Amino acid sequence: MRFIISSSPHIKSEETTSKIMFSVFFALIPAGIWGVYKFGIYSLFIILASVLSCVLFEYISQKYIFKTKINISDGSAVLTGLLMAYCLPPSIKLWQICIGSFFAIILSKESFGGIGFNIFNPALIGRTMLWILFPSDMLGVQIDGITQATPLGLLKGNTAVQVSTYLNLFIGNVPGSIGEISKLLLILGALYLFWRKIISWHLPIAYILTVFILSVIFGQDPVLQILSGGLILGAFFMANDYTTSPVFTKGKIVFGFGCGLLTFLIRKFSSFPEGVCYAILIMNLSVPVLDGFNFKNEVLHTKINIRKYVYIFFILTGIYLIAFNFPACRGINLKKSSDKSGIFKEVLPVASDFREQNDCIKGLDENKKIAGYILKIQFDGYSGKVNAVVGVDKEFKITGLKIVEQNETPGLGSKMTEKDFLNQFLGKSHEKILLTSDGGEIDAVTSATVSSRAITDAVREGINDLKKKIE
Amino acid sequence: MNSFKGGTYPPKYKKTSEIAIEEIPLPKIAVVPLLQHVGSPSKPVVKAGDIVKTGQLIAEITGLISARIHSPISGKVLVIEKRLHPFGIGIESIIIESDEKDERVEFHPKDITKLFPNEIIDIIKNTGIVGLGGAGFPTHTKLWPPKDRKIDSVILNGCECEPYVTCDYRVMSEETEKVINGLKLMMKILDVHNGYIAIGIKNKDLIEKLKDKDIKTISMGSKYPQGAERQLIKTVLNRKIPYGKLPMDVGCIVHNVQTAKAVYEAVYEGKPLYERVITVAGSVKEPGNYKVRIGTPVSEIIDYCGGLIGDVKKIILGGPMMGLTQFSLDVPVIKGTVGIVALTEKENKIYESTNCIKCGKCINACPEELIPTAISWFVESGKYYELANYNPLGCTECGSCEYECPSKIHLVQNIRTAKKLMKTLKY
């Protein structure tokens, strides 16, 4: 009889790498089904293209480029593909996805030595490359939508709007990327992974809590901050990736804190509309320091003092905030139009002269009779206050709408100034100025529902006030 | 209750826990290795052709840490030669052919009340008792700590955290009196008043049975490696043993329950250590708990149990977490053998190891707070100079890390290599 000789232990747990990968895969499936239901069958093709191209690139790179052992069956490429598809908008083209997969698999993962050796989250690298290469196709929807805009309706304490907004965000009745919209299903998937003891709660909770607290401190709506964009998907499924996050609990908490901080800073201050993706990628770099060791690539043994690391974080944040609040440091102000009457003429073409009287600007025609009114409105845009000028005729129908000053990012905010959106307002009386989802006639900018609602509400309320004042 | 850091939860497979101890017939030929303990090998005091009786001294102590060996059967010494040992190497062994009479030497019990502690220790030394939990450290050395160590507690270890193994549990249930009195003897020798019995399988009847006014019985959790000395002391007394220190440095001594029983039999009955209780489990026809003579070949025990069933791939002496695999059934049972486990391919899946995915499961499972994956990586990549920063010598080889590893990396094997490298290269 022949027996096997081996080193102890002779029994091993049933858990394997591929089982873990496929468990995460299954935990993500419900959110994907919801995405396909919301955005149509094309998003299913996006998911399939992403998964298949990732697996294909992994196979090609392992067989022909790096000539290592082929282990596509471990499921890591499948998971990378799924996660990448989940943070892509339904407007992306299938061939573009293949380019993203190339960067995700070959450059970000296999060239570092394959599974376990990559320093960046491959799915996010793929997504970032797509964002850089095809911004117009990616602009359709973002991983991080519309978070900053605080709708006027909410500020005025209209709780009915508030609850339905939260509920829609939570269930996923909003535009967004394919897999990130249904927070409910994502959280259910994460709970399954907790139960399977595959992920720990420290990192995602630290992440979400940091965003929550910072939102409260800086006067943002914390629940809206957490439920919008890709925060839930990022916190539970991307930041918490094994290879690219610290192994010790302390390190995980600091990592989560750093991700939360960067997400918030990017969302609030930077010109990028999304925070989650870049926050996680930047924090990926801190993993060797947070672990105190990096045995895979270069040798580094520092008995890192976590508390010092946190202090450094706070100091850097302070510098960042101060710098941003110096006017000279804020760059993006669009040119101010000095010729005000030119703008007035643009929004109220029938008038030839304008006169300011009792807080309201009247437009007079050639016969010096009142032809209409000019209305200045201000509302919270994506990253700061936005000023707009509205022209209405005698019947209070809108003759023109122009954004005069904004800090908006080239992404979302500027979409709001596009003619397609603003032209919808023309000729409408103020009762009808409501988003279609709220029963009106204005179609929201995709992925910027809250901003769209803000401007719509501002226009409607402004005209309402004006009407009362005149009458 | 206190607990130790790390650990894991392997399945228990303790189906044999309610099967009573059964005595196995005498072996026809007993193979008694001269090394059955930690320390220097014993020196034979018999030669080929001698007639020996059961319990007769056949090998004497050499050096400071060593133990006597007694004949397990009566009969004729055939030869003294190198034979296969459970460690997988050839070791000088005394081969005794049985005359099937089992004639015993006369045992001389002494009046315990008149004995001084050092006289009791002499009896233990003369009867060749070593730790029966696996490692086999000579018991008399353990019971005679240096003067500057103040011992205040004795713990009897009945945890048996290894899957399959149930022999200690059976000994506690069936020979409760002997175990308790053995513990009391140890407490008397060391002049301590805190005696603990730690039991692994939760059983109310057993706890009731073990109740004694001088002894505390503690029921342990099911975490592995609960029965490891350092983890047991942390759980029972909440004392942490620093790296490189021994239990006596924190004022505590741990013995196996079977050792306590052997001490009792040695002192009250004058019986030397020539038999022990082992568990035979896994893919054998009649698994159970058996009292066997030291030196009985594994093949005879398995034959008595009805033979192997199915396609057995691994024979393990000890438990499946820390036991040693055997390539032959000719190896004998030695003093430290706690069980024989036969595993088929189904119970013992062989996985190919893949890259570490940095899940951190091994770090969370390590009871000694090491970073197993880092040590393993430095061994695999040849960066031996790094090893000293990760303290591989602190590893107790419990196997929790490798049990948990989803990438199925051979962590324990690599750490053993690291330990050897540390010792030979002196980094």
PDB file of N, CA, C and O in Angstrom, chain A residues 3-17 69 113 115-117 197 242-243 245 247-248 287 291 293 295-296 299 301, chain B residues 313-315 320-321 323 325-327 348-350 352 355-359 361 363 377-378 386 389-390 399 402-403 406-408 412 416:
ATOM      1  N   PHE A   3       1.267   5.285   0.684  1.00  0.00           N
ATOM      2  CA  PHE A   3       0.679   6.413   1.389  1.00  0.00           C
ATOM      3  C   PHE A   3       1.410   7.696   1.019  1.00  0.00           C
ATOM      4  O   PHE A   3       2.580   7.677   0.649  1.00  0.00           O
ATOM      5  N   ILE A   4       0.674   8.796   1.169  1.00  0.00           N
ATOM      6  CA  ILE A   4       1.257  10.101   0.844  1.00  0.00           C
ATOM      7  C   ILE A   4       1.943  10.659   2.091  1.00  0.00           C
ATOM      8  O   ILE A   4       1.415  10.582   3.198  1.00  0.00           O
ATOM      9  N   ILE A   5       3.106  11.211   1.880  1.00  0.00           N
ATOM     10  CA  ILE A   5       3.824  11.873   2.964  1.00  0.00           C
ATOM     11  C   ILE A   5       3.703  13.375   2.733  1.00  0.00           C
ATOM     12  O   ILE A   5       3.934  13.852   1.629  1.00  0.00           O
ATOM     13  N   SER A   6       3.318  14.094   3.759  1.00  0.00           N
ATOM     14  CA  SER A   6       3.232  15.541   3.585  1.00  0.00           C
ATOM     15  C   SER A   6       3.394  16.217   4.924  1.00  0.00           C
ATOM     16  O   SER A   6       3.322  15.593   5.971  1.00  0.00           O
ATOM     17  N   SER A   7       3.603  17.514   4.836  1.00  0.00           N
ATOM     18  CA  SER A   7       3.736  18.319   6.048  1.00  0.00           C
ATOM     19  C   SER A   7       2.353  18.588   6.621  1.00  0.00           C
ATOM     20  O   SER A   7       1.379  18.682   5.887  1.00  0.00           O
ATOM     21  N   SER A   8       2.269  18.701   7.946  1.00  0.00           N
ATOM     22  CA  SER A   8       0.989  19.043   8.564  1.00  0.00           C
ATOM     23  C   SER A   8       0.643  20.491   8.205  1.00  0.00           C
ATOM     24  O   SER A   8       1.526  21.249   7.843  1.00  0.00           O
ATOM     25  N   PRO A   9      -0.569  20.937   8.295  1.00  0.00           N
ATOM     26  CA  PRO A   9      -1.779  20.199   8.660  1.00  0.00           C
ATOM     27  C   PRO A   9      -2.317  19.387   7.483  1.00  0.00           C
ATOM     28  O   PRO A   9      -2.103  19.735   6.331  1.00  0.00           O
ATOM     29  N   HIS A  10      -2.986  18.297   7.826  1.00  0.00           N
ATOM     30  CA  HIS A  10      -3.453  17.388   6.777  1.00  0.00           C
ATOM     31  C   HIS A  10      -4.886  17.654   6.367  1.00  0.00           C
ATOM     32  O   HIS A  10      -5.370  17.070   5.410  1.00  0.00           O
ATOM     33  N   ILE A  11      -5.582  18.488   7.121  1.00  0.00           N
ATOM     34  CA  ILE A  11      -6.913  18.900   6.660  1.00  0.00           C
ATOM     35  C   ILE A  11      -6.861  20.400   6.420  1.00  0.00           C
ATOM     36  O   ILE A  11      -6.173  21.124   7.125  1.00  0.00           O
ATOM     37  N   LYS A  12      -7.587  20.827   5.425  1.00  0.00           N
ATOM     38  CA  LYS A  12      -7.614  22.255   5.111  1.00  0.00           C
ATOM     39  C   LYS A  12      -9.048  22.704   4.927  1.00  0.00           C
ATOM     40  O   LYS A  12      -9.911  21.902   4.584  1.00  0.00           O
ATOM     41  N   SER A  13      -9.273  24.000   5.144  1.00  0.00           N
ATOM     42  CA  SER A  13     -10.634  24.512   5.018  1.00  0.00           C
ATOM     43  C   SER A  13     -11.084  24.407   3.566  1.00  0.00           C
ATOM     44  O   SER A  13     -10.276  24.323   2.653  1.00  0.00           O
ATOM     45  N   GLU A  14     -12.383  24.459   3.397  1.00  0.00           N
ATOM     46  CA  GLU A  14     -12.955  24.317   2.055  1.00  0.00           C
ATOM     47  C   GLU A  14     -12.782  25.583   1.224  1.00  0.00           C
ATOM     48  O   GLU A  14     -12.952  25.570   0.019  1.00  0.00           O
ATOM     49  N   GLU A  15     -12.460  26.682   1.924  1.00  0.00           N
ATOM     50  CA  GLU A  15     -12.370  27.975   1.237  1.00  0.00           C
ATOM     51  C   GLU A  15     -11.187  27.993   0.272  1.00  0.00           C
ATOM     52  O   GLU A  15     -10.076  27.646   0.638  1.00  0.00           O
ATOM     53  N   THR A  16     -11.459  28.358  -0.965  1.00  0.00           N
ATOM     54  CA  THR A  16     -10.365  28.533  -1.912  1.00  0.00           C
ATOM     55  C   THR A  16     -10.483  29.916  -2.547  1.00  0.00           C
ATOM     56  O   THR A  16     -11.514  30.571  -2.415  1.00  0.00           O
ATOM     57  N   THR A  17      -9.426  30.320  -3.226  1.00  0.00           N
ATOM     58  CA  THR A  17      -9.431  31.639  -3.858  1.00  0.00           C
ATOM     59  C   THR A  17     -10.599  31.770  -4.825  1.00  0.00           C
ATOM     60  O   THR A  17     -11.311  32.766  -4.828  1.00  0.00           O
ATOM     61  N   LYS A  69       1.658  30.455 -15.462  1.00  0.00           N
ATOM     62  CA  LYS A  69       0.647  29.408 -15.434  1.00  0.00           C
ATOM     63  C   LYS A  69      -0.727  30.034 -15.681  1.00  0.00           C
ATOM     64  O   LYS A  69      -1.019  31.120 -15.181  1.00  0.00           O
ATOM     65  N   GLY A 113       2.636  40.800 -11.905  1.00  0.00           N
ATOM     66  CA  GLY A 113       2.880  39.437 -11.444  1.00  0.00           C
ATOM     67  C   GLY A 113       1.599  38.653 -11.222  1.00  0.00           C
ATOM     68  O   GLY A 113       1.631  37.580 -10.643  1.00  0.00           O
ATOM     69  N   ILE A 115      -2.425  37.768 -10.036  1.00  0.00           N
ATOM     70  CA  ILE A 115      -3.290  37.891  -8.857  1.00  0.00           C
ATOM     71  C   ILE A 115      -2.443  37.963  -7.586  1.00  0.00           C
ATOM     72  O   ILE A 115      -1.497  37.222  -7.408  1.00  0.00           O
ATOM     73  N   GLY A 116      -2.788  38.909  -6.734  1.00  0.00           N
ATOM     74  CA  GLY A 116      -2.097  39.045  -5.459  1.00  0.00           C
ATOM     75  C   GLY A 116      -0.934  40.011  -5.481  1.00  0.00           C
ATOM     76  O   GLY A 116      -0.446  40.410  -4.435  1.00  0.00           O
ATOM     77  N   PHE A 117      -0.480  40.410  -6.658  1.00  0.00           N
ATOM     78  CA  PHE A 117       0.686  41.278  -6.727  1.00  0.00           C
ATOM     79  C   PHE A 117       0.340  42.701  -7.162  1.00  0.00           C
ATOM     80  O   PHE A 117       1.183  43.583  -7.093  1.00  0.00           O
ATOM     81  N   LYS A 197     -18.008  35.516   5.957  1.00  0.00           N
ATOM     82  CA  LYS A 197     -16.729  35.934   6.553  1.00  0.00           C
ATOM     83  C   LYS A 197     -15.673  36.194   5.486  1.00  0.00           C
ATOM     84  O   LYS A 197     -14.499  35.896   5.670  1.00  0.00           O
ATOM     85  N   TYR A 242      -9.077  42.478  -1.329  1.00  0.00           N
ATOM     86  CA  TYR A 242      -8.009  41.919  -0.481  1.00  0.00           C
ATOM     87  C   TYR A 242      -6.639  42.466  -0.821  1.00  0.00           C
ATOM     88  O   TYR A 242      -5.897  42.948   0.017  1.00  0.00           O
ATOM     89  N   THR A 243      -6.280  42.333  -2.108  1.00  0.00           N
ATOM     90  CA  THR A 243      -4.898  42.585  -2.488  1.00  0.00           C
ATOM     91  C   THR A 243      -4.521  44.044  -2.336  1.00  0.00           C
ATOM     92  O   THR A 243      -3.395  44.358  -1.987  1.00  0.00           O
ATOM     93  N   SER A 245      -5.817  46.349  -0.266  1.00  0.00           N
ATOM     94  CA  SER A 245      -6.150  47.025   0.983  1.00  0.00           C
ATOM     95  C   SER A 245      -5.273  46.448   2.091  1.00  0.00           C
ATOM     96  O   SER A 245      -4.738  45.345   1.942  1.00  0.00           O
ATOM     97  N   VAL A 247      -3.894  44.578   5.490  1.00  0.00           N
ATOM     98  CA  VAL A 247      -4.358  43.325   6.085  1.00  0.00           C
ATOM     99  C   VAL A 247      -4.725  43.488   7.550  1.00  0.00           C
ATOM    100  O   VAL A 247      -5.545  42.738   8.059  1.00  0.00           O
ATOM    101  N   PHE A 248      -4.124  44.439   8.234  1.00  0.00           N
ATOM    102  CA  PHE A 248      -4.420  44.575   9.662  1.00  0.00           C
ATOM    103  C   PHE A 248      -5.621  45.485   9.871  1.00  0.00           C
ATOM    104  O   PHE A 248      -5.863  46.406   9.086  1.00  0.00           O
ATOM    105  N   VAL A 287      -1.022  51.440   0.940  1.00  0.00           N
ATOM    106  CA  VAL A 287      -1.154  50.131   1.594  1.00  0.00           C
ATOM    107  C   VAL A 287       0.154  49.628   2.211  1.00  0.00           C
ATOM    108  O   VAL A 287       0.155  49.174   3.346  1.00  0.00           O
ATOM    109  N   ASP A 291       0.381  48.786   6.163  1.00  0.00           N
ATOM    110  CA  ASP A 291       0.668  47.440   6.634  1.00  0.00           C
ATOM    111  C   ASP A 291       1.918  47.410   7.496  1.00  0.00           C
ATOM    112  O   ASP A 291       2.063  46.563   8.357  1.00  0.00           O
ATOM    113  N   PHE A 293       4.602  46.623   6.289  1.00  0.00           N
ATOM    114  CA  PHE A 293       5.502  45.725   5.577  1.00  0.00           C
ATOM    115  C   PHE A 293       4.997  45.591   4.158  1.00  0.00           C
ATOM    116  O   PHE A 293       3.826  45.799   3.872  1.00  0.00           O
ATOM    117  N   PHE A 295       5.936  42.756   1.614  1.00  0.00           N
ATOM    118  CA  PHE A 295       6.850  41.653   1.354  1.00  0.00           C
ATOM    119  C   PHE A 295       6.818  41.208  -0.090  1.00  0.00           C
ATOM    120  O   PHE A 295       7.602  40.381  -0.497  1.00  0.00           O
ATOM    121  N   LYS A 296       5.910  41.758  -0.861  1.00  0.00           N
ATOM    122  CA  LYS A 296       5.798  41.242  -2.215  1.00  0.00           C
ATOM    123  C   LYS A 296       6.714  41.976  -3.181  1.00  0.00           C
ATOM    124  O   LYS A 296       7.281  41.385  -4.072  1.00  0.00           O
ATOM    125  N   VAL A 299      11.331  45.780  -0.133  1.00  0.00           N
ATOM    126  CA  VAL A 299      11.404  45.584   1.305  1.00  0.00           C
ATOM    127  C   VAL A 299      11.166  46.894   2.019  1.00  0.00           C
ATOM    128  O   VAL A 299      11.743  47.900   1.688  1.00  0.00           O
ATOM    129  N   HIS A 301      10.324  47.757   6.107  1.00  0.00           N
ATOM    130  CA  HIS A 301       9.750  47.471   7.419  1.00  0.00           C
ATOM    131  C   HIS A 301       9.851  48.666   8.307  1.00  0.00           C
ATOM    132  O   HIS A 301      10.894  48.995   8.834  1.00  0.00           O
TER     133      HIS A 301
ATOM    134  N   LYS B 313      -5.295   7.335   1.725  1.00  0.00           N
ATOM    135  CA  LYS B 313      -4.130   7.989   1.137  1.00  0.00           C
ATOM    136  C   LYS B 313      -3.122   8.402   2.190  1.00  0.00           C
ATOM    137  O   LYS B 313      -1.943   8.552   1.890  1.00  0.00           O
ATOM    138  N   LYS B 314      -3.604   8.655   3.393  1.00  0.00           N
ATOM    139  CA  LYS B 314      -2.684   9.149   4.421  1.00  0.00           C
ATOM    140  C   LYS B 314      -2.924   8.419   5.731  1.00  0.00           C
ATOM    141  O   LYS B 314      -4.069   8.233   6.144  1.00  0.00           O
ATOM    142  N   ILE B 315      -1.826   7.984   6.351  1.00  0.00           N
ATOM    143  CA  ILE B 315      -1.876   7.465   7.715  1.00  0.00           C
ATOM    144  C   ILE B 315      -1.148   8.477   8.583  1.00  0.00           C
ATOM    145  O   ILE B 315       0.011   8.804   8.338  1.00  0.00           O
ATOM    146  N   PRO B 320      -4.847  15.272  12.802  1.00  0.00           N
ATOM    147  CA  PRO B 320      -4.614  15.743  11.430  1.00  0.00           C
ATOM    148  C   PRO B 320      -4.027  17.157  11.339  1.00  0.00           C
ATOM    149  O   PRO B 320      -3.563  17.545  10.276  1.00  0.00           O
ATOM    150  N   MET B 321      -4.062  17.926  12.419  1.00  0.00           N
ATOM    151  CA  MET B 321      -3.516  19.279  12.322  1.00  0.00           C
ATOM    152  C   MET B 321      -2.004  19.305  12.537  1.00  0.00           C
ATOM    153  O   MET B 321      -1.301  20.111  11.942  1.00  0.00           O
ATOM    154  N   GLY B 323      -0.165  16.107  13.261  1.00  0.00           N
ATOM    155  CA  GLY B 323       0.396  14.761  13.262  1.00  0.00           C
ATOM    156  C   GLY B 323       1.391  14.532  12.136  1.00  0.00           C
ATOM    157  O   GLY B 323       1.557  15.343  11.236  1.00  0.00           O
ATOM    158  N   THR B 325       2.699  12.163   8.999  1.00  0.00           N
ATOM    159  CA  THR B 325       2.245  11.140   8.054  1.00  0.00           C
ATOM    160  C   THR B 325       3.277  10.013   8.016  1.00  0.00           C
ATOM    161  O   THR B 325       4.469  10.231   8.217  1.00  0.00           O
ATOM    162  N   GLN B 326       2.794   8.819   7.757  1.00  0.00           N
ATOM    163  CA  GLN B 326       3.660   7.634   7.720  1.00  0.00           C
ATOM    164  C   GLN B 326       3.612   7.026   6.332  1.00  0.00           C
ATOM    165  O   GLN B 326       2.570   6.998   5.709  1.00  0.00           O
ATOM    166  N   PHE B 327       4.764   6.538   5.879  1.00  0.00           N
ATOM    167  CA  PHE B 327       4.751   5.859   4.586  1.00  0.00           C
ATOM    168  C   PHE B 327       4.691   4.355   4.749  1.00  0.00           C
ATOM    169  O   PHE B 327       4.576   3.624   3.787  1.00  0.00           O
ATOM    170  N   ASN B 348      -9.095  14.318   2.620  1.00  0.00           N
ATOM    171  CA  ASN B 348      -7.789  14.969   2.622  1.00  0.00           C
ATOM    172  C   ASN B 348      -7.514  15.458   1.204  1.00  0.00           C
ATOM    173  O   ASN B 348      -6.712  14.902   0.490  1.00  0.00           O
ATOM    174  N   LYS B 349      -8.261  16.491   0.846  1.00  0.00           N
ATOM    175  CA  LYS B 349      -8.130  16.993  -0.519  1.00  0.00           C
ATOM    176  C   LYS B 349      -6.747  17.575  -0.725  1.00  0.00           C
ATOM    177  O   LYS B 349      -6.205  18.257   0.146  1.00  0.00           O
ATOM    178  N   ILE B 350      -6.170  17.310  -1.865  1.00  0.00           N
ATOM    179  CA  ILE B 350      -4.853  17.873  -2.148  1.00  0.00           C
ATOM    180  C   ILE B 350      -5.033  19.013  -3.136  1.00  0.00           C
ATOM    181  O   ILE B 350      -5.574  18.827  -4.230  1.00  0.00           O
ATOM    182  N   GLU B 352      -3.563  22.526  -5.181  1.00  0.00           N
ATOM    183  CA  GLU B 352      -2.365  23.156  -5.697  1.00  0.00           C
ATOM    184  C   GLU B 352      -2.292  24.555  -5.085  1.00  0.00           C
ATOM    185  O   GLU B 352      -3.301  25.242  -4.993  1.00  0.00           O
ATOM    186  N   ASN B 355      -1.076  31.957  -5.855  1.00  0.00           N
ATOM    187  CA  ASN B 355      -0.509  33.177  -5.275  1.00  0.00           C
ATOM    188  C   ASN B 355      -1.265  33.606  -4.035  1.00  0.00           C
ATOM    189  O   ASN B 355      -2.479  33.448  -3.942  1.00  0.00           O
ATOM    190  N   CYS B 356      -0.535  34.223  -3.125  1.00  0.00           N
ATOM    191  CA  CYS B 356      -1.166  34.830  -1.949  1.00  0.00           C
ATOM    192  C   CYS B 356      -2.001  36.017  -2.413  1.00  0.00           C
ATOM    193  O   CYS B 356      -1.539  36.843  -3.193  1.00  0.00           O
ATOM    194  N   ILE B 357      -3.267  36.078  -1.944  1.00  0.00           N
ATOM    195  CA  ILE B 357      -4.106  37.214  -2.340  1.00  0.00           C
ATOM    196  C   ILE B 357      -4.202  38.243  -1.220  1.00  0.00           C
ATOM    197  O   ILE B 357      -5.021  39.152  -1.274  1.00  0.00           O
ATOM    198  N   LYS B 358      -3.384  38.075  -0.191  1.00  0.00           N
ATOM    199  CA  LYS B 358      -3.330  39.025   0.926  1.00  0.00           C
ATOM    200  C   LYS B 358      -4.683  39.160   1.631  1.00  0.00           C
ATOM    201  O   LYS B 358      -5.079  40.260   2.011  1.00  0.00           O
ATOM    202  N   CYS B 359      -5.358  38.044   1.808  1.00  0.00           N
ATOM    203  CA  CYS B 359      -6.651  38.115   2.479  1.00  0.00           C
ATOM    204  C   CYS B 359      -6.480  38.336   3.974  1.00  0.00           C
ATOM    205  O   CYS B 359      -7.405  38.756   4.648  1.00  0.00           O
ATOM    206  N   LYS B 361      -6.157  36.042   6.252  1.00  0.00           N
ATOM    207  CA  LYS B 361      -6.740  34.987   7.088  1.00  0.00           C
ATOM    208  C   LYS B 361      -5.675  34.312   7.949  1.00  0.00           C
ATOM    209  O   LYS B 361      -5.920  33.932   9.092  1.00  0.00           O
ATOM    210  N   ILE B 363      -2.958  35.659   9.113  1.00  0.00           N
ATOM    211  CA  ILE B 363      -2.534  36.574  10.175  1.00  0.00           C
ATOM    212  C   ILE B 363      -3.577  36.574  11.288  1.00  0.00           C
ATOM    213  O   ILE B 363      -3.246  36.563  12.465  1.00  0.00           O
ATOM    214  N   TRP B 377       6.725  33.743   2.120  1.00  0.00           N
ATOM    215  CA  TRP B 377       7.175  34.392   0.894  1.00  0.00           C
ATOM    216  C   TRP B 377       8.694  34.571   0.894  1.00  0.00           C
ATOM    217  O   TRP B 377       9.352  34.356  -0.122  1.00  0.00           O
ATOM    218  N   PHE B 378       9.269  34.934   2.027  1.00  0.00           N
ATOM    219  CA  PHE B 378      10.711  35.136   2.063  1.00  0.00           C
ATOM    220  C   PHE B 378      11.453  33.820   1.871  1.00  0.00           C
ATOM    221  O   PHE B 378      12.537  33.795   1.287  1.00  0.00           O
ATOM    222  N   GLU B 386      15.638  38.503   5.415  1.00  0.00           N
ATOM    223  CA  GLU B 386      14.460  39.173   5.946  1.00  0.00           C
ATOM    224  C   GLU B 386      13.844  38.422   7.120  1.00  0.00           C
ATOM    225  O   GLU B 386      13.061  38.984   7.879  1.00  0.00           O
ATOM    226  N   ASN B 389      13.272  39.519  10.876  1.00  0.00           N
ATOM    227  CA  ASN B 389      12.305  40.553  11.242  1.00  0.00           C
ATOM    228  C   ASN B 389      10.913  39.995  11.517  1.00  0.00           C
ATOM    229  O   ASN B 389      10.050  40.705  11.999  1.00  0.00           O
ATOM    230  N   TYR B 390      10.694  38.742  11.163  1.00  0.00           N
ATOM    231  CA  TYR B 390       9.340  38.196  11.279  1.00  0.00           C
ATOM    232  C   TYR B 390       9.259  37.046  12.269  1.00  0.00           C
ATOM    233  O   TYR B 390       8.251  36.364  12.352  1.00  0.00           O
ATOM    234  N   GLY B 399      -0.580  24.973  12.688  1.00  0.00           N
ATOM    235  CA  GLY B 399      -1.229  24.723  11.403  1.00  0.00           C
ATOM    236  C   GLY B 399      -2.497  25.515  11.166  1.00  0.00           C
ATOM    237  O   GLY B 399      -3.151  25.336  10.147  1.00  0.00           O
ATOM    238  N   GLU B 402      -2.285  27.530   7.793  1.00  0.00           N
ATOM    239  CA  GLU B 402      -2.409  26.755   6.559  1.00  0.00           C
ATOM    240  C   GLU B 402      -3.817  26.196   6.413  1.00  0.00           C
ATOM    241  O   GLU B 402      -4.330  26.081   5.305  1.00  0.00           O
ATOM    242  N   TYR B 403      -4.452  25.868   7.539  1.00  0.00           N
ATOM    243  CA  TYR B 403      -5.835  25.406   7.466  1.00  0.00           C
ATOM    244  C   TYR B 403      -6.718  26.479   6.841  1.00  0.00           C
ATOM    245  O   TYR B 403      -7.575  26.201   6.005  1.00  0.00           O
ATOM    246  N   PRO B 406      -6.826  30.342   1.796  1.00  0.00           N
ATOM    247  CA  PRO B 406      -7.614  29.991   0.615  1.00  0.00           C
ATOM    248  C   PRO B 406      -6.740  29.705  -0.605  1.00  0.00           C
ATOM    249  O   PRO B 406      -7.184  29.069  -1.547  1.00  0.00           O
ATOM    250  N   SER B 407      -5.500  30.204  -0.589  1.00  0.00           N
ATOM    251  CA  SER B 407      -4.605  29.930  -1.712  1.00  0.00           C
ATOM    252  C   SER B 407      -3.859  28.620  -1.525  1.00  0.00           C
ATOM    253  O   SER B 407      -3.070  28.241  -2.388  1.00  0.00           O
ATOM    254  N   LYS B 408      -4.095  27.957  -0.400  1.00  0.00           N
ATOM    255  CA  LYS B 408      -3.508  26.636  -0.116  1.00  0.00           C
ATOM    256  C   LYS B 408      -1.980  26.673  -0.189  1.00  0.00           C
ATOM    257  O   LYS B 408      -1.338  25.757  -0.695  1.00  0.00           O
ATOM    258  N   VAL B 412       3.058  26.132   6.764  1.00  0.00           N
ATOM    259  CA  VAL B 412       3.768  25.508   7.877  1.00  0.00           C
ATOM    260  C   VAL B 412       5.088  24.919   7.397  1.00  0.00           C
ATOM    261  O   VAL B 412       6.129  25.077   8.038  1.00  0.00           O
ATOM    262  N   ARG B 416       8.672  26.005   8.745  1.00  0.00           N
ATOM    263  CA  ARG B 416       9.645  25.046   9.292  1.00  0.00           C
ATOM    264  C   ARG B 416      10.998  25.237   8.622  1.00  0.00           C
ATOM    265  O   ARG B 416      12.034  25.234   9.282  1.00  0.00           O
TER     266      ARG B 416
END
